[in-house]
GROMACS .gro file of C-alpha atoms in nm:
model
  455
    1UNK     CA    1 -11.918   6.235   4.573
    2UNK     CA    2 -11.890   6.602   4.479
    3UNK     CA    3 -11.637   6.817   4.296
    4UNK     CA    4 -11.769   7.136   4.457
    5UNK     CA    5 -11.555   7.231   4.753
    6UNK     CA    6 -11.390   7.528   4.918
    7UNK     CA    7 -11.022   7.437   4.946
    8UNK     CA    8 -10.815   7.724   5.086
    9UNK     CA    9 -10.508   7.743   4.857
   10UNK     CA   10 -10.305   7.925   5.122
   11UNK     CA   11 -10.339   7.639   5.372
   12UNK     CA   12 -10.458   7.340   5.171
   13UNK     CA   13 -10.752   7.299   5.411
   14UNK     CA   14 -11.083   7.173   5.275
   15UNK     CA   15 -11.322   7.418   5.439
   16UNK     CA   16 -11.653   7.288   5.310
   17UNK     CA   17 -11.798   7.061   5.041
   18UNK     CA   18 -12.123   7.097   4.850
   19UNK     CA   19 -12.333   6.822   4.688
   20UNK     CA   20 -12.370   6.812   4.312
   21UNK     CA   21 -12.726   6.882   4.200
   22UNK     CA   22 -12.940   6.575   4.130
   23UNK     CA   23 -13.100   6.527   3.790
   24UNK     CA   24 -13.442   6.586   3.945
   25UNK     CA   25 -13.321   6.910   4.107
   26UNK     CA   26 -13.169   7.019   3.779
   27UNK     CA   27 -13.496   6.961   3.596
   28UNK     CA   28 -13.674   7.167   3.859
   29UNK     CA   29 -13.419   7.447   3.818
   30UNK     CA   30 -13.465   7.462   3.440
   31UNK     CA   31 -13.842   7.451   3.480
   32UNK     CA   32 -13.833   7.736   3.733
   33UNK     CA   33 -13.618   7.953   3.505
   34UNK     CA   34 -13.848   7.881   3.211
   35UNK     CA   35 -14.158   7.963   3.416
   36UNK     CA   36 -14.002   8.286   3.540
   37UNK     CA   37 -13.928   8.391   3.184
   38UNK     CA   38 -14.281   8.318   3.065
   39UNK     CA   39 -14.439   8.499   3.362
   40UNK     CA   40 -14.222   8.746   3.552
   41UNK     CA   41 -14.016   8.858   3.252
   42UNK     CA   42 -14.324   8.909   3.035
   43UNK     CA   43 -14.518   9.096   3.302
   44UNK     CA   44 -14.249   9.337   3.424
   45UNK     CA   45 -14.110   9.653   3.269
   46UNK     CA   46 -13.749   9.735   3.193
   47UNK     CA   47 -13.760   9.985   3.478
   48UNK     CA   48 -13.883   9.725   3.726
   49UNK     CA   49 -13.616   9.475   3.625
   50UNK     CA   50 -13.353   9.751   3.641
   51UNK     CA   51 -13.463   9.833   3.996
   52UNK     CA   52 -13.402   9.470   4.093
   53UNK     CA   53 -13.053   9.475   3.944
   54UNK     CA   54 -12.977   9.806   4.110
   55UNK     CA   55 -13.057   9.647   4.447
   56UNK     CA   56 -12.836   9.348   4.359
   57UNK     CA   57 -12.551   9.593   4.303
   58UNK     CA   58 -12.618   9.772   4.630
   59UNK     CA   59 -12.610   9.444   4.821
   60UNK     CA   60 -12.272   9.355   4.672
   61UNK     CA   61 -12.131   9.675   4.817
   62UNK     CA   62 -12.314   9.642   5.149
   63UNK     CA   63 -12.183   9.286   5.190
   64UNK     CA   64 -11.838   9.353   5.047
   65UNK     CA   65 -11.649   9.231   5.354
   66UNK     CA   66 -11.836   8.901   5.368
   67UNK     CA   67 -11.808   8.849   4.994
   68UNK     CA   68 -11.437   8.932   4.991
   69UNK     CA   69 -11.354   8.692   5.273
   70UNK     CA   70 -11.530   8.412   5.086
   71UNK     CA   71 -11.316   8.441   4.773
   72UNK     CA   72 -10.996   8.478   4.976
   73UNK     CA   73 -11.081   8.131   5.111
   74UNK     CA   74 -11.189   7.992   4.776
   75UNK     CA   75 -10.915   8.108   4.540
   76UNK     CA   76 -10.660   8.307   4.740
   77UNK     CA   77 -10.728   8.658   4.612
   78UNK     CA   78 -10.557   8.922   4.831
   79UNK     CA   79 -10.822   9.076   5.055
   80UNK     CA   80 -10.794   9.434   4.925
   81UNK     CA   81 -10.834   9.310   4.567
   82UNK     CA   82 -11.128   9.095   4.678
   83UNK     CA   83 -11.299   9.398   4.833
   84UNK     CA   84 -11.238   9.593   4.513
   85UNK     CA   85 -11.393   9.313   4.308
   86UNK     CA   86 -11.713   9.321   4.513
   87UNK     CA   87 -11.729   9.697   4.460
   88UNK     CA   88 -11.666   9.663   4.086
   89UNK     CA   89 -11.944   9.405   4.058
   90UNK     CA   90 -12.171   9.656   4.230
   91UNK     CA   91 -12.067   9.920   3.977
   92UNK     CA   92 -12.151   9.689   3.687
   93UNK     CA   93 -12.501   9.615   3.812
   94UNK     CA   94 -12.557   9.987   3.875
   95UNK     CA   95 -12.427  10.077   3.529
   96UNK     CA   96 -12.678   9.850   3.361
   97UNK     CA   97 -12.960   9.970   3.585
   98UNK     CA   98 -12.874  10.330   3.492
   99UNK     CA   99 -12.849  10.267   3.117
  100UNK     CA  100 -13.103   9.990   3.055
  101UNK     CA  101 -13.375  10.215   2.914
  102UNK     CA  102 -13.134  10.370   2.664
  103UNK     CA  103 -12.984  10.035   2.558
  104UNK     CA  104 -13.325   9.871   2.507
  105UNK     CA  105 -13.519  10.155   2.348
  106UNK     CA  106 -13.671  10.105   2.005
  107UNK     CA  107 -13.437  10.177   1.714
  108UNK     CA  108 -13.610  10.338   1.414
  109UNK     CA  109 -13.496  10.242   1.065
  110UNK     CA  110 -13.517  10.491   0.781
  111UNK     CA  111 -13.693  10.325   0.491
  112UNK     CA  112 -13.539  10.335   0.144
  113UNK     CA  113 -13.877  10.299  -0.020
  114UNK     CA  114 -14.244  10.243   0.051
  115UNK     CA  115 -14.482  10.398   0.298
  116UNK     CA  116 -14.498  10.361   0.675
  117UNK     CA  117 -14.222  10.294   0.924
  118UNK     CA  118 -13.989  10.031   1.065
  119UNK     CA  119 -13.836   9.980   1.403
  120UNK     CA  120 -13.611   9.726   1.576
  121UNK     CA  121 -13.741   9.632   1.921
  122UNK     CA  122 -13.515   9.441   2.160
  123UNK     CA  123 -13.661   9.166   2.375
  124UNK     CA  124 -13.545   8.865   2.573
  125UNK     CA  125 -13.458   8.522   2.433
  126UNK     CA  126 -13.544   8.311   2.737
  127UNK     CA  127 -13.341   8.095   2.974
  128UNK     CA  128 -12.963   8.142   2.954
  129UNK     CA  129 -12.686   7.929   3.098
  130UNK     CA  130 -12.377   8.098   3.240
  131UNK     CA  131 -12.062   7.892   3.299
  132UNK     CA  132 -11.834   8.106   3.510
  133UNK     CA  133 -11.465   8.086   3.618
  134UNK     CA  134 -11.295   8.103   3.955
  135UNK     CA  135 -11.058   8.395   3.901
  136UNK     CA  136 -11.316   8.676   3.939
  137UNK     CA  137 -11.613   8.506   4.107
  138UNK     CA  138 -11.834   8.817   4.140
  139UNK     CA  139 -11.720   9.035   3.851
  140UNK     CA  140 -11.766   8.763   3.591
  141UNK     CA  141 -12.121   8.687   3.704
  142UNK     CA  142 -12.214   9.056   3.719
  143UNK     CA  143 -12.122   9.127   3.359
  144UNK     CA  144 -12.331   8.832   3.241
  145UNK     CA  145 -12.630   8.837   3.475
  146UNK     CA  146 -12.669   9.214   3.516
  147UNK     CA  147 -12.769   9.310   3.161
  148UNK     CA  148 -12.948   8.985   3.084
  149UNK     CA  149 -13.187   8.995   3.378
  150UNK     CA  150 -13.278   9.353   3.286
  151UNK     CA  151 -13.340   9.241   2.928
  152UNK     CA  152 -13.576   8.979   3.070
  153UNK     CA  153 -13.369   8.666   3.023
  154UNK     CA  154 -13.356   8.430   3.320
  155UNK     CA  155 -13.034   8.277   3.445
  156UNK     CA  156 -12.902   7.931   3.526
  157UNK     CA  157 -12.557   7.987   3.674
  158UNK     CA  158 -12.297   7.711   3.691
  159UNK     CA  159 -11.997   7.847   3.880
  160UNK     CA  160 -11.649   7.695   3.905
  161UNK     CA  161 -11.621   7.389   4.126
  162UNK     CA  162 -11.391   7.574   4.366
  163UNK     CA  163 -11.631   7.866   4.409
  164UNK     CA  164 -11.946   7.710   4.559
  165UNK     CA  165 -11.961   7.947   4.856
  166UNK     CA  166 -11.946   8.264   4.645
  167UNK     CA  167 -12.198   8.110   4.407
  168UNK     CA  168 -12.431   8.054   4.702
  169UNK     CA  169 -12.375   8.411   4.822
  170UNK     CA  170 -12.466   8.558   4.483
  171UNK     CA  171 -12.790   8.361   4.466
  172UNK     CA  172 -12.875   8.480   4.816
  173UNK     CA  173 -12.820   8.840   4.707
  174UNK     CA  174 -13.061   8.799   4.415
  175UNK     CA  175 -13.324   8.652   4.646
  176UNK     CA  176 -13.274   8.923   4.909
  177UNK     CA  177 -13.299   9.186   4.635
  178UNK     CA  178 -13.646   9.054   4.551
  179UNK     CA  179 -13.586   8.828   4.253
  180UNK     CA  180 -13.873   8.579   4.219
  181UNK     CA  181 -13.797   8.208   4.203
  182UNK     CA  182 -13.638   8.111   3.873
  183UNK     CA  183 -13.499   8.451   3.777
  184UNK     CA  184 -13.149   8.358   3.895
  185UNK     CA  185 -13.078   7.995   3.981
  186UNK     CA  186 -12.742   7.863   4.102
  187UNK     CA  187 -12.675   7.504   3.993
  188UNK     CA  188 -12.392   7.285   4.125
  189UNK     CA  189 -12.395   7.081   3.806
  190UNK     CA  190 -12.151   6.826   3.668
  191UNK     CA  191 -12.002   6.855   3.321
  192UNK     CA  192 -12.235   6.586   3.191
  193UNK     CA  193 -12.532   6.771   3.336
  194UNK     CA  194 -12.419   7.093   3.168
  195UNK     CA  195 -12.442   6.916   2.833
  196UNK     CA  196 -12.801   6.827   2.923
  197UNK     CA  197 -12.877   7.189   3.009
  198UNK     CA  198 -12.738   7.321   2.680
  199UNK     CA  199 -12.935   7.058   2.489
  200UNK     CA  200 -13.263   7.141   2.665
  201UNK     CA  201 -13.499   7.323   2.425
  202UNK     CA  202 -13.601   7.565   2.701
  203UNK     CA  203 -13.244   7.701   2.719
  204UNK     CA  204 -13.175   7.958   2.447
  205UNK     CA  205 -12.807   8.043   2.491
  206UNK     CA  206 -12.489   7.993   2.687
  207UNK     CA  207 -12.210   8.223   2.796
  208UNK     CA  208 -11.880   8.075   2.911
  209UNK     CA  209 -11.570   8.236   3.052
  210UNK     CA  210 -11.287   7.990   3.093
  211UNK     CA  211 -11.020   7.789   2.917
  212UNK     CA  212 -10.990   7.711   2.546
  213UNK     CA  213 -11.068   7.348   2.623
  214UNK     CA  214 -11.386   7.434   2.810
  215UNK     CA  215 -11.487   7.683   2.542
  216UNK     CA  216 -11.441   7.430   2.263
  217UNK     CA  217 -11.643   7.168   2.451
  218UNK     CA  218 -11.932   7.403   2.525
  219UNK     CA  219 -11.930   7.552   2.175
  220UNK     CA  220 -11.946   7.203   2.022
  221UNK     CA  221 -12.255   7.112   2.224
  222UNK     CA  222 -12.414   7.452   2.167
  223UNK     CA  223 -12.352   7.429   1.793
  224UNK     CA  224 -12.503   7.082   1.776
  225UNK     CA  225 -12.820   7.217   1.933
  226UNK     CA  226 -12.817   7.552   1.748
  227UNK     CA  227 -12.776   7.763   2.060
  228UNK     CA  228 -12.635   8.113   2.073
  229UNK     CA  229 -12.296   8.116   2.250
  230UNK     CA  230 -12.060   8.383   2.386
  231UNK     CA  231 -11.706   8.275   2.474
  232UNK     CA  232 -11.447   8.467   2.673
  233UNK     CA  233 -11.139   8.249   2.678
  234UNK     CA  234 -10.767   8.283   2.746
  235UNK     CA  235 -10.513   8.543   2.650
  236UNK     CA  236 -10.142   8.617   2.637
  237UNK     CA  237 -10.165   8.990   2.604
  238UNK     CA  238  -9.868   9.189   2.472
  239UNK     CA  239  -9.735   9.501   2.646
  240UNK     CA  240  -9.550   9.691   2.373
  241UNK     CA  241  -9.306   9.959   2.487
  242UNK     CA  242  -9.193  10.178   2.196
  243UNK     CA  243  -9.106  10.505   2.371
  244UNK     CA  244  -9.162  10.674   2.705
  245UNK     CA  245  -9.088  10.997   2.889
  246UNK     CA  246  -9.083  10.811   3.222
  247UNK     CA  247  -8.936  10.463   3.216
  248UNK     CA  248  -8.991  10.410   3.589
  249UNK     CA  249  -9.364  10.475   3.549
  250UNK     CA  250  -9.384  10.245   3.246
  251UNK     CA  251  -9.206   9.973   3.445
  252UNK     CA  252  -9.443  10.011   3.739
  253UNK     CA  253  -9.742   9.992   3.504
  254UNK     CA  254  -9.593   9.678   3.348
  255UNK     CA  255  -9.555   9.514   3.690
  256UNK     CA  256  -9.909   9.613   3.788
  257UNK     CA  257 -10.046   9.477   3.461
  258UNK     CA  258  -9.870   9.142   3.514
  259UNK     CA  259  -9.949   9.086   3.883
  260UNK     CA  260 -10.315   9.184   3.904
  261UNK     CA  261 -10.510   8.900   4.070
  262UNK     CA  262 -10.178   8.725   4.140
  263UNK     CA  263 -10.120   8.709   3.765
  264UNK     CA  264 -10.437   8.504   3.711
  265UNK     CA  265 -10.624   8.734   3.477
  266UNK     CA  266 -10.701   8.647   3.116
  267UNK     CA  267 -10.635   9.004   3.001
  268UNK     CA  268 -10.324   9.063   3.211
  269UNK     CA  269 -10.011   9.173   3.027
  270UNK     CA  270  -9.802   8.859   2.992
  271UNK     CA  271  -9.555   8.926   2.711
  272UNK     CA  272  -9.348   9.246   2.734
  273UNK     CA  273  -9.217   9.351   2.393
  274UNK     CA  274  -8.962   9.630   2.424
  275UNK     CA  275  -8.796   9.836   2.151
  276UNK     CA  276  -8.423   9.763   2.125
  277UNK     CA  277  -8.289  10.086   2.276
  278UNK     CA  278  -8.509  10.051   2.585
  279UNK     CA  279  -8.477   9.673   2.629
  280UNK     CA  280  -8.178   9.655   2.866
  281UNK     CA  281  -8.285   9.937   3.103
  282UNK     CA  282  -8.643   9.810   3.101
  283UNK     CA  283  -8.541   9.452   3.177
  284UNK     CA  284  -8.315   9.563   3.463
  285UNK     CA  285  -8.575   9.788   3.624
  286UNK     CA  286  -8.867   9.551   3.557
  287UNK     CA  287  -8.686   9.252   3.708
  288UNK     CA  288  -8.586   9.451   4.015
  289UNK     CA  289  -8.936   9.588   4.067
  290UNK     CA  290  -9.123   9.260   4.018
  291UNK     CA  291  -8.874   9.082   4.247
  292UNK     CA  292  -8.980   9.318   4.528
  293UNK     CA  293  -9.327   9.161   4.528
  294UNK     CA  294  -9.346   8.844   4.731
  295UNK     CA  295  -9.640   8.608   4.773
  296UNK     CA  296  -9.787   8.652   5.120
  297UNK     CA  297 -10.091   8.570   5.332
  298UNK     CA  298 -10.391   8.690   5.125
  299UNK     CA  299 -10.590   8.779   5.437
  300UNK     CA  300 -10.343   9.059   5.513
  301UNK     CA  301 -10.433   9.406   5.387
  302UNK     CA  302 -10.066   9.445   5.285
  303UNK     CA  303 -10.073   9.147   5.050
  304UNK     CA  304 -10.025   9.232   4.681
  305UNK     CA  305  -9.968   8.873   4.571
  306UNK     CA  306 -10.144   8.573   4.718
  307UNK     CA  307 -10.119   8.203   4.641
  308UNK     CA  308 -10.232   8.071   4.307
  309UNK     CA  309 -10.585   7.938   4.301
  310UNK     CA  310 -10.480   7.583   4.388
  311UNK     CA  311 -10.181   7.357   4.441
  312UNK     CA  312 -10.254   7.202   4.103
  313UNK     CA  313 -10.239   7.543   3.935
  314UNK     CA  314  -9.902   7.617   4.094
  315UNK     CA  315  -9.763   7.280   3.993
  316UNK     CA  316  -9.881   7.332   3.636
  317UNK     CA  317  -9.722   7.676   3.617
  318UNK     CA  318  -9.392   7.539   3.750
  319UNK     CA  319  -9.399   7.275   3.477
  320UNK     CA  320  -9.456   7.545   3.213
  321UNK     CA  321  -9.159   7.749   3.335
  322UNK     CA  322  -8.936   7.440   3.343
  323UNK     CA  323  -9.044   7.345   2.991
  324UNK     CA  324  -8.976   7.698   2.865
  325UNK     CA  325  -8.622   7.684   3.003
  326UNK     CA  326  -8.565   7.339   2.856
  327UNK     CA  327  -8.652   7.485   2.516
  328UNK     CA  328  -8.399   7.767   2.546
  329UNK     CA  329  -8.559   8.043   2.751
  330UNK     CA  330  -8.345   8.219   3.010
  331UNK     CA  331  -8.473   8.228   3.368
  332UNK     CA  332  -8.375   8.579   3.480
  333UNK     CA  333  -8.556   8.571   3.811
  334UNK     CA  334  -8.779   8.345   4.019
  335UNK     CA  335  -8.935   8.018   3.917
  336UNK     CA  336  -8.973   7.880   4.267
  337UNK     CA  337  -9.285   7.789   4.458
  338UNK     CA  338  -9.390   7.694   4.809
  339UNK     CA  339  -9.712   7.496   4.790
  340UNK     CA  340  -9.958   7.714   4.598
  341UNK     CA  341  -9.745   8.027   4.652
  342UNK     CA  342  -9.548   8.106   4.336
  343UNK     CA  343  -9.249   8.336   4.311
  344UNK     CA  344  -9.261   8.627   4.065
  345UNK     CA  345  -9.071   8.510   3.757
  346UNK     CA  346  -8.908   8.669   3.453
  347UNK     CA  347  -8.817   8.481   3.134
  348UNK     CA  348  -8.621   8.614   2.835
  349UNK     CA  349  -8.485   8.470   2.510
  350UNK     CA  350  -8.814   8.296   2.435
  351UNK     CA  351  -8.778   8.197   2.070
  352UNK     CA  352  -9.077   8.166   1.838
  353UNK     CA  353  -9.035   7.785   1.831
  354UNK     CA  354  -9.039   7.764   2.212
  355UNK     CA  355  -9.380   7.630   2.326
  356UNK     CA  356  -9.385   7.908   2.586
  357UNK     CA  357  -9.418   8.170   2.312
  358UNK     CA  358  -9.763   8.036   2.223
  359UNK     CA  359  -9.892   7.951   2.572
  360UNK     CA  360 -10.080   8.142   2.839
  361UNK     CA  361  -9.897   8.156   3.175
  362UNK     CA  362 -10.169   8.195   3.439
  363UNK     CA  363  -9.967   8.329   3.729
  364UNK     CA  364  -9.691   8.582   3.807
  365UNK     CA  365  -9.463   8.487   3.516
  366UNK     CA  366  -9.352   8.750   3.264
  367UNK     CA  367  -9.184   8.699   2.929
  368UNK     CA  368  -8.970   8.987   2.800
  369UNK     CA  369  -8.895   9.018   2.428
  370UNK     CA  370  -8.661   9.249   2.234
  371UNK     CA  371  -8.790   9.415   1.914
  372UNK     CA  372  -8.569   9.601   1.668
  373UNK     CA  373  -8.849   9.829   1.548
  374UNK     CA  374  -9.225   9.890   1.547
  375UNK     CA  375  -9.295   9.631   1.278
  376UNK     CA  376  -9.111   9.356   1.463
  377UNK     CA  377  -9.290   9.449   1.786
  378UNK     CA  378  -9.627   9.411   1.614
  379UNK     CA  379  -9.516   9.084   1.455
  380UNK     CA  380  -9.417   8.939   1.793
  381UNK     CA  381  -9.739   9.067   1.949
  382UNK     CA  382  -9.952   8.894   1.685
  383UNK     CA  383  -9.750   8.570   1.676
  384UNK     CA  384  -9.983   8.401   1.924
  385UNK     CA  385 -10.306   8.199   1.896
  386UNK     CA  386 -10.480   8.445   2.129
  387UNK     CA  387 -10.623   8.789   2.066
  388UNK     CA  388 -10.783   8.922   2.383
  389UNK     CA  389 -10.627   9.248   2.503
  390UNK     CA  390 -10.309   9.445   2.444
  391UNK     CA  391 -10.114   9.744   2.574
  392UNK     CA  392  -9.916  10.001   2.377
  393UNK     CA  393  -9.681  10.253   2.534
  394UNK     CA  394  -9.552  10.535   2.315
  395UNK     CA  395  -9.515  10.912   2.320
  396UNK     CA  396  -9.618  10.930   1.953
  397UNK     CA  397  -9.996  10.955   1.917
  398UNK     CA  398  -9.994  10.867   1.548
  399UNK     CA  399  -9.779  10.563   1.621
  400UNK     CA  400 -10.018  10.459   1.899
  401UNK     CA  401 -10.316  10.459   1.664
  402UNK     CA  402 -10.118  10.293   1.384
  403UNK     CA  403 -10.003  10.010   1.611
  404UNK     CA  404 -10.348   9.977   1.767
  405UNK     CA  405 -10.491   9.920   1.420
  406UNK     CA  406 -10.233   9.650   1.344
  407UNK     CA  407 -10.268   9.451   1.665
  408UNK     CA  408 -10.489   9.142   1.634
  409UNK     CA  409 -10.687   9.176   1.956
  410UNK     CA  410 -11.030   9.268   2.083
  411UNK     CA  411 -10.897   9.546   2.307
  412UNK     CA  412 -10.607   9.791   2.294
  413UNK     CA  413 -10.510  10.012   2.589
  414UNK     CA  414 -10.269  10.296   2.513
  415UNK     CA  415 -10.043  10.428   2.791
  416UNK     CA  416 -10.270  10.288   3.061
  417UNK     CA  417 -10.326   9.959   3.247
  418UNK     CA  418 -10.597   9.827   3.480
  419UNK     CA  419 -10.840  10.059   3.303
  420UNK     CA  420 -11.135   9.823   3.254
  421UNK     CA  421 -11.473   9.978   3.316
  422UNK     CA  422 -11.837   9.877   3.322
  423UNK     CA  423 -11.893  10.091   3.013
  424UNK     CA  424 -11.607   9.939   2.808
  425UNK     CA  425 -11.679   9.631   2.592
  426UNK     CA  426 -11.470   9.326   2.683
  427UNK     CA  427 -11.385   9.040   2.449
  428UNK     CA  428 -11.137   8.901   2.201
  429UNK     CA  429 -11.067   8.740   1.866
  430UNK     CA  430 -10.887   8.428   1.745
  431UNK     CA  431 -10.870   8.164   2.021
  432UNK     CA  432 -10.963   8.418   2.286
  433UNK     CA  433 -11.329   8.374   2.205
  434UNK     CA  434 -11.620   8.554   2.045
  435UNK     CA  435 -11.885   8.800   2.151
  436UNK     CA  436 -11.861   9.088   2.395
  437UNK     CA  437 -11.949   9.158   2.756
  438UNK     CA  438 -11.982   9.490   2.941
  439UNK     CA  439 -12.085   9.822   2.793
  440UNK     CA  440 -12.360   9.865   2.539
  441UNK     CA  441 -12.234   9.571   2.334
  442UNK     CA  442 -12.259   9.339   2.634
  443UNK     CA  443 -12.630   9.417   2.654
  444UNK     CA  444 -12.679   9.330   2.287
  445UNK     CA  445 -12.569   8.965   2.274
  446UNK     CA  446 -12.866   8.766   2.404
  447UNK     CA  447 -13.153   8.968   2.263
  448UNK     CA  448 -13.412   8.923   1.994
  449UNK     CA  449 -13.364   9.222   1.765
  450UNK     CA  450 -13.715   9.207   1.630
  451UNK     CA  451 -13.804   9.404   1.317
  452UNK     CA  452 -14.148   9.562   1.323
  453UNK     CA  453 -14.245   9.701   0.977
  454UNK     CA  454 -14.564   9.905   0.958
  455UNK     CA  455 -14.726   9.993   0.626
   0.00000   0.00000   0.00000
């Protein structure tokens, strides 16, 4: 029996199943990755490895239609967003290919005393395990695999159980780009097998993007075996509106920030905290605008909102909304679902003792809060176990920087949404995880920063 299957959330059809890897196949995969690190990684230059990754990026763009159609089937992403994700993955691989030499160059250290010199030289650690989520099947892999293959680490990639076809497509791209056996290995592993991989002495680190529960489980095993770990977990990002010269534009940005990827993005804006004098007009306009967006067939180029990733996900979200209302929240709009298709939803009057105020809603559900002043807005923003991203809208530049400093999050975006970039570090604090991906910092997690001191 296997847990790996393509189940189209729009139709409920099981398209294809994939067998879980056997223990013997898993051993062979680890051995191949270890051999590739000891041979290929040690015998190639940064420039040669960057050329490989550049070709991986090119193939993502060349095959964008095929790749996009796969993830529409797997997790219901609207086709235009799926095409954009394939392109963005290509951009990430290209970014690291372009900047690898600069990121990995020797870093001289000025000595405080003594003769000679000192330098920090960056080199690979070895075999890495990536445990990737379903919501961005190509983008998530790109930001992990791109820099690490250039560094010289080799990759074992365990994708989400509902993304076996995209996982297969990514491995095929690496092979077609010229990656030798063992450089990038897709493994359809079970949870028990993943524990074995982390424990294996040939594996030097693990990167996981996923839920708090998954992150805690992986971190516990990694800690037991003294393995480096990077965790990118959940979020309930605040969108703080303090002032604006164009309320309609701010409302549209708020809607866009909530509905990206059908609301299934860890760094989507989920809690909208609005200064008192703007609260009523914002709520009226925001509710009207988000209500215009209806969940439709994700294969249509006109679709802005597809189904949730699975029927189970939609059922779970419906239960969260119902529980929030039972604890005193007001359902202003939506709350309904049809199979895995979930209606855009707006909740207000979410008190601090309502479980909803501390939860992540992974779908098109927005909570709107009223704040009497800047300090209360920051307090509400920080009154959450998460600390991934955040958004601040204000016409006062000093206020923007002051609030940005006070927000407990790994990222703050001021007067802009959907502004992620390959060059911008991504990651959070508190229960949103540890470590960074993307940008220069993403290329500095799984490296040996070796000191070389010469007398």
